[in-house]
Amino acid sequence: MSSTDEKAPGYDEKTPVLIVGGSLVGLSTSLFLSRHGISSLLVERHAGISPHPRAFNFNMRTMELFRSVGAEEAVRQKAPPGFQNSGILQAVSLVGKELSWVTQDTTSSELSSVAGCIIGQDALEPVLRARAEELGSDLRFSTELVSFEQDNEGVSAIIRDRTNGEERTVRARYLVAADGNRSAIRQQLAIRTYGPGSLGHQLSILFQADIQGPLRGRKLAVCFVHNPNVRKGSSLVFARNGQGLALFTPYFPDKGEREEDFTGEYGIELVRGAIGIPDLPVEIVNVRPWEVAAWAAGKFQQGNVFLVGDAAHVTPPAGAFGANTGIADAYNLAWKLALVLKGIASPNLLLTYTEERQPVVRYTAEQSFAMFKRFSSAPTDANSTQILPYNSIAFGYRYHSTALPRETADDTWYEDPHHPTGRPGTHAAHILLERNGEQFSTLDLFGRRFVLLTGNEAWREAAYNVAKAAGLPLEVYCIGDQGDFTDPSGRFFATYGIKPDGAVLVRPDGFIGWRAQEANQQPEQELGNAFSLLLGYALAKENEVIYS
Ligand SMILES: Cc1cc2nc3c(=O)[nH]c(=O)nc-3n(C[C@H](O)[C@H](O)[C@H](O)COP(=O)(O)OP(=O)(O)OC[C@H]3O[C@@H](n4cnc5c(N)ncnc54)[C@H](O)[C@@H]3O)c2cc1C
């Protein structure tokens, strides 16, 4: 699959989707599109990846998404085994008194068949890059977007090869901006951002030191330190794949501080203060500033341009939501773009990208902001309440949009994923099914097509007829003793909130799209109406109860 096999008159090349930014979210977008059979051209300004630790905690939902594109195993192979299920510590110093401890439980067999993964961004990006190339993505590093403009039919762009300065014109149907928090694309579109904004600056001090003794065999991802020899709000970060460790320390460029103030003796003093050993041999490798912020763009789409990842929203690092949320954006967008580009869905479906993702982002940012405040201050008896469960945040959000039915007037955005209801807009729950003595998670059925799950053969025939007429990619599975899968736990129908003669339709992103709680006299018509809504042809009016 190549993005350049067709030339547009007057342009050097043509592609269905131009992706700008080849970090985690841009690479994920390219991967997800490829999985749906859509070629794209990705340009990334840098030749390689940053050695500084940034994202390292990838939740179960993100790993489900990587599994759906065949990247899970390769990611796990590169993940350092010692850091899985590691802890977040608050302590006076690494060797000092422990104040609080949270273990990051990266697994929950109740919620998913797929465990989360601790892996540094520096190790993850090459894995995603390799898998994307394997699936035929056109990835161009050392290449930048110079300019773009859009019209009703698409986007015209100029890209530049930074190794030789050569510029090329590109015509794309859609542009995906994965160009990070300072997104020049977002700025050109004059899309405003909302939220608390900047919460301060931090400096990542990358250093080498022997900390095996101070670690005392503890499995730690992060240690927040609270003592007078370090700045308030400092943390040691361990979960990396490359060489060295990092101290994140507050940094005040507005008061005249400079990065070079931290590369010598002062930086070493701070590291020793955090570890708690005044004469520990320490070598500073380099330093890199970053801004702690919480904001979201007012909209994630303008015409043919979509913002994903940090270009659309930024959360403080607490809770490790940044990249996870950005990757989920890409997953939500990719199937919609694919079906619109294939002429199966209405372009109106694309409007639901902002509708569905923006509230999730807002809530996630609130959680992260609260955690950031908690971790920035030493725990006391008054504020030692338990940290919110990461997994519930990753799985519990619920989409509402004009392409989703509303069964009741209830518009709750969240449901406890430990008690799934099967309502449209929720994550389709993990249940172990069996075929020929082998177990499968329901999750393994989702990711590429719409999937109809039922206990009633009448729905199968109706679904195939509707799918054939619409040219829809659809799979149907009957659950039951005579069906395609048996349900050894007997939980399937109750968990998805249907009777055995009902049916549930799961979207290609693994979210419930529609369900009929029981048999229907006119299954074909019911399904036809459902698809019409899910594909953006019959947008639901706000507050309208479509199915009851
Ligand atoms: C200290 C720290 C710790 C974090 N920890 C976690 C964590 O544990 N878990 C988590 O989920 N998230 C974490 N995050 C957040 C996470 O790192 C970001 O959310 C994530 O990297 C965003 O990815 P992105 O692809 O959207 O943007 P970026 O990583 O910012 O990538 C944007 C890319 O676009 C490229 N680009 C920009 N303009 C152009 C152009 N004109 N042409 C071509 N290329 C261009 C840039 O070179 C860059 O590579 C952390 C962040 C920080 C700072």
XYZ file of C-alpha atoms and ligand atoms in Angstrom, residues 20-26 43-46 53-58 121 143-145 178-181 248 290 308-311 317 320-324, ligand 1:
90
model
C 1.685 15.663 10.397
C 3.758 14.461 13.372
C 5.401 11.060 13.769
C 5.437 10.701 17.542
C 3.100 8.355 19.434
C -0.204 9.707 18.233
C 0.769 10.326 14.607
C 5.662 13.463 7.854
C 7.827 13.932 10.945
C 10.264 16.800 11.243
C 12.820 14.896 13.340
C 11.412 9.936 29.230
C 7.940 11.150 28.586
C 5.055 8.711 28.360
C 5.800 5.304 29.870
C 2.523 4.071 31.346
C 0.226 2.617 28.703
C 8.152 6.290 24.777
C 10.319 15.812 6.594
C 8.183 18.737 7.694
C 4.929 20.369 6.795
C -0.567 15.136 15.332
C 1.964 17.933 15.618
C 2.051 18.282 19.385
C 0.966 20.859 21.943
C 11.715 16.164 37.018
C 8.627 21.012 29.415
C -5.368 14.478 17.625
C -3.236 13.966 20.734
C -1.383 16.896 22.255
C -2.401 19.086 19.313
C 1.610 14.024 33.475
C -0.286 9.171 32.632
C -3.232 10.129 30.466
C -1.580 12.251 27.765
C -0.519 9.711 25.186
C -3.200 7.189 26.190
C 7.335 14.365 31.454
C 6.175 13.753 30.772
C 5.712 12.491 31.154
C 4.621 11.914 30.498
N 4.183 10.666 30.865
C 3.119 10.100 30.217
C 2.667 8.751 30.500
O 3.230 8.050 31.334
N 1.608 8.261 29.798
C 0.988 9.007 28.830
O 0.009 8.517 28.245
N 1.423 10.248 28.493
C 2.470 10.807 29.166
N 2.934 12.046 28.802
C 2.297 12.757 27.704
C 2.803 12.268 26.360
O 4.189 12.288 26.295
C 2.212 13.128 25.268
O 0.820 13.236 25.475
C 2.462 12.480 23.920
O 3.831 12.415 23.616
C 1.787 13.301 22.843
O 2.050 12.709 21.634
P 1.724 13.459 20.290
O 2.116 12.500 19.238
O 0.337 13.981 20.337
O 2.632 14.762 20.319
P 4.214 14.913 20.371
O 4.829 13.770 21.099
O 4.475 16.272 20.892
O 4.661 14.799 18.869
C 4.413 15.802 17.923
C 5.352 15.529 16.776
O 5.027 16.394 15.701
C 6.230 16.766 15.059
N 5.962 17.995 14.304
C 5.539 19.195 14.779
N 5.385 20.079 13.779
C 5.720 19.427 12.639
C 5.766 19.811 11.253
N 5.443 21.037 10.840
N 6.140 18.893 10.346
C 6.475 17.625 10.734
N 6.463 17.224 12.020
C 6.090 18.114 12.964
C 7.197 16.958 16.210
O 8.536 16.883 15.775
C 6.814 15.815 17.129
O 7.563 14.646 16.907
C 4.005 12.630 29.456
C 4.493 13.890 29.054
C 5.567 14.441 29.695
C 6.096 15.787 29.252
